[in-house]
Amino acid sequence: MTSTHQKKLINNVALITGATRGIGKAVAAAYVREGARVFICARNQQEVAVTVREFRYDSTDAQVDGCAGDVGKENDVCRIVDAVIERFQKIDTLVNNASLLGPRVALVEYPFRQWEEVIRVNLHGVFLLSQEVVKRMIVQRHGSIINVSSGVGRVGRARWGAYAVSKFGLEGLTQVLADEVKEFGIRVNSVNPGPTRTEMRAEAYPEEDPLTLPTPEQITPIFVHLASAQSENLTGQMLEAQDWSEPIN
Ligand SMILES: NC(=O)c1ccc[n+]([C@@H]2O[C@H](COP(=O)([O-])OP(=O)(O)OC[C@H]3O[C@@H](n4cnc5c(N)ncnc54)[C@H](OP(=O)(O)O)[C@@H]3O)[C@@H](O)[C@H]2O)c1
């Protein structure tokens, strides 16, 4: 356990989307360990409540809260951001992690309804949250936005459909926003987790042995680095989490 004087995220308030399981939850846990105050969201209200309770149970001084909401809905996004401000008064770090996989079929047979749903959550969600949070970060004149991408958002591959296209959009949004807000001391980067042992990965690769993959906990160091002051000159970059991963002791 990191002792108090070594914690990297003291005074940091982080909003992490999709943090009731998988990578988002592991990033939230790493931020809590580093002394951050953490706010989580996901669609399932009960899972949000259980996850918040778990964090508080694990560490009695953990300052963690959360609320249910769909990142692809404008009203929900405003409600989530208002709730963070009400609880912690500011947002220093936003991790746009929530996403949907969607069907693994060729574009020629991709159902339009599901196309719209995946783009709405994975791309419009990142836009809506970033816009709402950046307004606050501009006033603060600092902040870090971390957009969770994918390998198929950097090199297109067959049967990754709207998921891949949404992640290409996320990469574009990252670069445009990074250029727009650098003058305010706000940095915006994308992180590709690489293959990671989560429910989404198991859904995409049902034949794979999950034990051959890194755990979400192992890929958190890049997320801590990007939230911390140590990365203050890093913006507009496409990063690979597994270049930064550490074995768990
Ligand atoms: N795992 C991998 O190998 C891998 C590889 C490359 C990239 N990624 C990316 O890494 C990120 C996390 O993936 P993961 O594997 O940890 O996924 P996961 O296990 O499926 O977890 C997704 C989380 O997002 C939440 N969520 C889904 N839709 C949401 C919405 N509309 N609004 C708010 N929350 C929502 C889910 O909770 P609810 O269902 O309750 O909403 C859950 O907490 C994603 O951006 C994914 O694209 C993962």
Coordinates of C-alpha atoms and ligand atoms in Angstrom, one line a residue:
M1 CA 0.0 0.0 0.0
T2 CA 1.3 3.4 -1.0
S3 CA 2.0 5.6 2.1
T4 CA 0.3 9.0 2.3
H5 CA 3.3 11.1 1.4
Q6 CA 3.9 9.1 -1.8
K7 CA 0.3 9.3 -3.2
K8 CA 0.2 10.8 -6.6
L9 CA -3.4 12.0 -6.8
I10 CA -4.0 13.9 -3.6
N11 CA -6.3 16.9 -4.3
N12 CA -7.4 15.3 -7.6
V13 CA -11.1 14.8 -8.3
A14 CA -11.8 12.2 -11.0
L15 CA -14.9 11.3 -12.9
I16 CA -14.7 7.8 -14.4
T17 CA -17.5 6.6 -16.7
G18 CA -18.4 2.9 -16.9
A19 CA -16.7 2.1 -13.6
T20 CA -18.8 -0.7 -12.1
R21 CA -16.7 -3.4 -13.6
G22 CA -13.7 -4.1 -15.8
I23 CA -11.2 -1.4 -16.7
G24 CA -13.2 1.5 -15.4
K25 CA -13.5 -0.1 -11.9
A26 CA -9.8 -0.9 -11.8
V27 CA -8.9 2.7 -12.7
A28 CA -11.2 3.9 -10.0
A29 CA -9.6 1.7 -7.5
A30 CA -6.1 2.8 -8.5
Y31 CA -7.1 6.5 -8.2
V32 CA -8.6 5.9 -4.8
R33 CA -5.3 4.2 -3.7
E34 CA -3.4 7.3 -5.0
G35 CA -5.6 9.6 -2.8
A36 CA -8.0 10.9 -5.4
R37 CA -11.7 11.7 -4.7
V38 CA -13.5 9.5 -7.3
F39 CA -17.0 9.7 -8.8
I40 CA -18.2 6.8 -10.9
C41 CA -21.2 6.3 -13.2
A42 CA -22.8 3.4 -15.2
R43 CA -26.3 2.7 -16.4
N44 CA -27.2 0.1 -13.7
Q45 CA -28.1 2.0 -10.5
Q46 CA -27.7 -1.0 -8.2
E47 CA -24.3 -1.8 -9.5
V48 CA -23.2 1.8 -9.0
A49 CA -24.4 1.6 -5.4
V50 CA -22.7 -1.7 -4.7
T51 CA -19.4 -0.5 -6.3
V52 CA -19.4 2.7 -4.3
R53 CA -20.1 0.7 -1.1
E54 CA -17.2 -1.7 -1.9
F55 CA -14.7 1.1 -2.3
R56 CA -15.8 2.7 1.0
Y57 CA -15.7 -0.7 2.7
D58 CA -12.1 -1.4 1.4
S59 CA -10.9 1.9 2.7
T60 CA -12.8 3.9 5.3
D61 CA -11.1 7.2 4.3
A62 CA -11.9 6.6 0.5
Q63 CA -13.9 9.5 -0.8
V64 CA -16.0 7.8 -3.5
D65 CA -19.4 8.5 -4.8
G66 CA -21.4 7.8 -7.9
C67 CA -24.7 7.9 -9.7
A68 CA -26.5 6.0 -12.5
G69 CA -26.6 7.5 -16.0
D70 CA -26.2 6.9 -19.7
V71 CA -23.3 8.8 -21.1
G72 CA -25.0 8.9 -24.5
K73 CA -27.9 11.0 -23.2
E74 CA -27.5 14.7 -22.9
N75 CA -29.7 15.1 -19.8
D76 CA -27.9 12.2 -18.0
V77 CA -24.5 13.8 -18.7
C78 CA -25.6 17.2 -17.3
R79 CA -27.0 15.4 -14.2
I80 CA -23.8 13.3 -13.7
V81 CA -21.5 16.4 -14.0
D82 CA -23.7 18.5 -11.7
A83 CA -23.6 15.6 -9.2
V84 CA -19.8 15.5 -9.2
I85 CA -19.6 19.3 -8.7
E86 CA -22.1 19.2 -5.9
R87 CA -20.2 16.4 -4.2
F88 CA -16.6 17.4 -4.8
Q89 CA -16.8 21.0 -6.2
K90 CA -14.5 20.4 -9.2
I91 CA -13.3 17.9 -11.8
D92 CA -9.5 17.5 -12.5
T93 CA -9.6 14.3 -14.4
L94 CA -12.2 12.8 -16.7
V95 CA -11.9 9.2 -17.9
N96 CA -14.2 8.5 -20.8
N97 CA -14.2 4.7 -20.4
A98 CA -17.9 3.6 -20.9
S99 CA -18.6 1.8 -24.1
L100 CA -20.6 -0.8 -25.9
L101 CA -19.2 -3.6 -28.1
G102 CA -22.2 -4.0 -30.4
P103 CA -22.6 -6.8 -32.9
R104 CA -19.5 -8.5 -34.4
V105 CA -20.8 -8.6 -38.0
A106 CA -19.8 -7.2 -41.3
L107 CA -20.9 -3.7 -42.2
V108 CA -23.0 -5.0 -45.1
E109 CA -25.3 -6.7 -42.5
Y110 CA -24.9 -4.3 -39.6
P111 CA -28.3 -3.4 -38.2
F112 CA -28.8 0.4 -38.3
R113 CA -30.5 0.6 -34.8
Q114 CA -27.4 -1.0 -33.2
W115 CA -25.1 1.2 -35.3
E116 CA -26.9 4.2 -33.9
E117 CA -26.7 2.9 -30.3
V118 CA -23.0 2.1 -30.4
I119 CA -22.1 5.5 -31.9
R120 CA -24.4 7.3 -29.5
V121 CA -22.7 5.8 -26.4
N122 CA -19.1 5.4 -27.6
L123 CA -18.8 8.7 -29.5
H124 CA -21.6 11.1 -28.7
G125 CA -21.1 10.1 -25.0
V126 CA -17.4 11.2 -25.2
F127 CA -18.4 14.4 -26.9
L128 CA -21.1 15.3 -24.4
L129 CA -19.1 14.6 -21.3
S130 CA -15.9 16.2 -22.6
Q131 CA -17.9 19.4 -23.5
E132 CA -19.6 19.6 -20.2
V133 CA -16.4 19.0 -18.2
V134 CA -14.1 21.1 -20.3
K135 CA -16.3 24.2 -19.5
R136 CA -15.3 23.7 -15.9
M137 CA -11.7 22.9 -16.6
I138 CA -11.3 26.1 -18.7
V139 CA -12.3 28.1 -15.6
Q140 CA -9.9 26.1 -13.4
R141 CA -7.2 26.4 -16.1
H142 CA -6.1 22.8 -15.7
G143 CA -7.4 19.3 -16.3
S144 CA -6.8 15.9 -17.9
I145 CA -9.2 14.0 -20.2
I146 CA -8.4 10.4 -20.9
N147 CA -10.3 8.8 -23.7
V148 CA -10.3 5.0 -23.8
S149 CA -9.8 3.8 -27.3
S150 CA -9.1 0.4 -28.9
G151 CA -6.6 -1.2 -31.3
V152 CA -9.5 -1.3 -33.9
G153 CA -9.9 2.5 -33.5
R154 CA -6.4 2.9 -34.9
V155 CA -6.3 0.2 -37.6
G156 CA -9.7 -0.9 -39.0
R157 CA -10.5 -4.6 -39.0
A158 CA -13.3 -6.7 -40.4
R159 CA -16.4 -7.3 -38.3
W160 CA -15.7 -4.6 -35.7
G161 CA -18.4 -2.3 -37.2
A162 CA -19.7 0.7 -35.3
Y163 CA -17.4 -0.1 -32.3
A164 CA -14.3 0.4 -34.5
V165 CA -15.7 3.5 -36.2
S166 CA -16.7 5.1 -32.9
K167 CA -13.2 4.6 -31.6
F168 CA -11.7 6.2 -34.8
G169 CA -14.1 9.1 -34.0
L170 CA -12.8 9.2 -30.4
E171 CA -9.2 9.4 -31.7
G172 CA -10.2 12.4 -33.9
L173 CA -12.1 14.1 -31.1
T174 CA -9.0 13.6 -28.8
Q175 CA -6.8 15.4 -31.3
V176 CA -9.2 18.3 -32.1
L177 CA -10.0 18.9 -28.4
A178 CA -6.3 18.6 -27.3
D179 CA -5.4 21.3 -29.8
E180 CA -8.3 23.6 -28.8
V181 CA -7.7 23.5 -25.0
K182 CA -3.9 23.3 -24.6
E183 CA -3.8 27.1 -24.0
F184 CA -5.9 26.5 -20.9
G185 CA -3.5 23.9 -19.5
I186 CA -5.9 21.1 -20.3
R187 CA -4.5 17.9 -21.7
V188 CA -6.4 15.3 -23.7
N189 CA -5.0 11.9 -24.6
S190 CA -6.3 8.5 -25.8
V191 CA -5.3 5.2 -24.3
N192 CA -5.7 1.8 -25.9
P193 CA -5.9 -0.8 -23.1
G194 CA -5.0 -3.7 -25.4
P195 CA -6.5 -7.1 -24.8
T196 CA -7.6 -7.1 -21.1
R197 CA -9.5 -9.7 -19.0
T198 CA -13.0 -8.2 -18.9
E199 CA -16.6 -9.1 -19.7
M200 CA -16.4 -7.1 -23.0
R201 CA -13.3 -8.9 -24.1
A202 CA -14.9 -12.3 -23.3
E203 CA -18.0 -11.3 -25.3
A204 CA -15.8 -10.4 -28.3
Y205 CA -13.5 -13.5 -28.0
P206 CA -15.6 -16.3 -26.4
E207 CA -13.1 -18.9 -27.4
E208 CA -10.1 -17.2 -25.7
D209 CA -8.8 -18.3 -22.3
P210 CA -9.1 -15.1 -20.2
L211 CA -6.3 -16.2 -17.9
T212 CA -3.8 -15.5 -20.8
L213 CA -4.7 -11.8 -20.6
P214 CA -3.5 -9.0 -18.3
T215 CA -6.0 -8.0 -15.6
P216 CA -7.6 -4.6 -15.6
E217 CA -5.5 -3.8 -12.5
Q218 CA -2.3 -4.4 -14.4
I219 CA -3.0 -1.7 -17.0
T220 CA -3.8 1.1 -14.6
P221 CA -0.3 2.8 -14.4
I222 CA -0.8 4.9 -17.6
F223 CA -4.2 6.1 -16.2
V224 CA -2.6 7.2 -12.9
H225 CA 0.3 8.9 -14.8
L226 CA -2.1 10.8 -17.1
A227 CA -4.2 12.1 -14.1
S228 CA -1.1 13.1 -12.2
A229 CA 1.0 16.3 -12.5
Q230 CA 3.8 14.2 -13.9
S231 CA 2.1 14.2 -17.3
E232 CA 1.5 18.0 -17.5
N233 CA 3.3 18.3 -20.9
L234 CA 1.6 15.3 -22.5
T235 CA -1.3 16.0 -24.8
G236 CA -2.9 14.9 -28.1
Q237 CA -1.1 11.5 -27.8
M238 CA -2.3 8.0 -28.7
L239 CA -0.9 5.8 -25.9
E240 CA -0.7 2.0 -25.3
A241 CA -1.6 1.0 -21.7
Q242 CA 0.3 -2.2 -22.0
D243 CA 3.6 -0.3 -22.6
W244 CA 3.1 1.0 -19.1
S245 CA 1.7 -2.0 -17.3
E246 CA 3.3 -3.5 -14.2
P247 CA 3.1 -6.9 -12.6
I248 CA 0.8 -6.9 -9.5
N249 CA 2.7 -7.8 -6.3
Ligands
LIG1 N1 -11.3 -5.2 -22.4 C1 -10.6 -5.1 -23.5 O1 -9.9 -6.0 -23.9 C2 -10.6 -3.7 -24.2 C3 -9.7 -3.6 -25.3 C4 -9.7 -2.4 -26.0 C5 -10.5 -1.3 -25.5 N2 -11.3 -1.5 -24.5 C6 -12.1 -0.4 -24.0 O2 -11.9 -0.2 -22.6 C7 -13.1 0.4 -22.0 C8 -13.6 -0.5 -20.9 O3 -13.9 -1.8 -21.4 P1 -14.2 -3.0 -20.5 O4 -13.7 -4.2 -21.2 O5 -13.8 -2.8 -19.1 O6 -15.9 -3.1 -20.6 P2 -17.0 -3.8 -19.7 O7 -16.4 -4.8 -18.8 O8 -18.1 -4.1 -20.7 O9 -17.5 -2.5 -18.8 C9 -18.2 -1.5 -19.4 C10 -18.6 -0.5 -18.3 O10 -19.3 0.6 -19.0 C11 -20.6 0.8 -18.4 N3 -21.5 1.3 -19.5 C12 -21.8 0.7 -20.7 N4 -22.6 1.5 -21.4 C13 -22.7 2.7 -20.7 C14 -23.5 3.9 -20.9 N5 -24.2 4.1 -22.0 N6 -23.4 4.8 -20.0 C15 -22.7 4.6 -18.8 N7 -22.0 3.5 -18.6 C16 -22.0 2.5 -19.5 C17 -21.0 -0.6 -17.9 O11 -22.0 -0.6 -16.9 P3 -23.6 -0.6 -17.3 O12 -23.8 -1.8 -18.2 O13 -24.3 -0.8 -16.0 O14 -23.9 0.7 -18.0 C18 -19.6 -1.1 -17.3 O15 -19.5 -0.4 -16.0 C19 -14.1 0.5 -23.2 O16 -14.0 1.8 -23.7 C20 -13.6 -0.5 -24.2 O17 -14.0 -0.1 -25.5 C21 -11.4 -2.7 -23.8

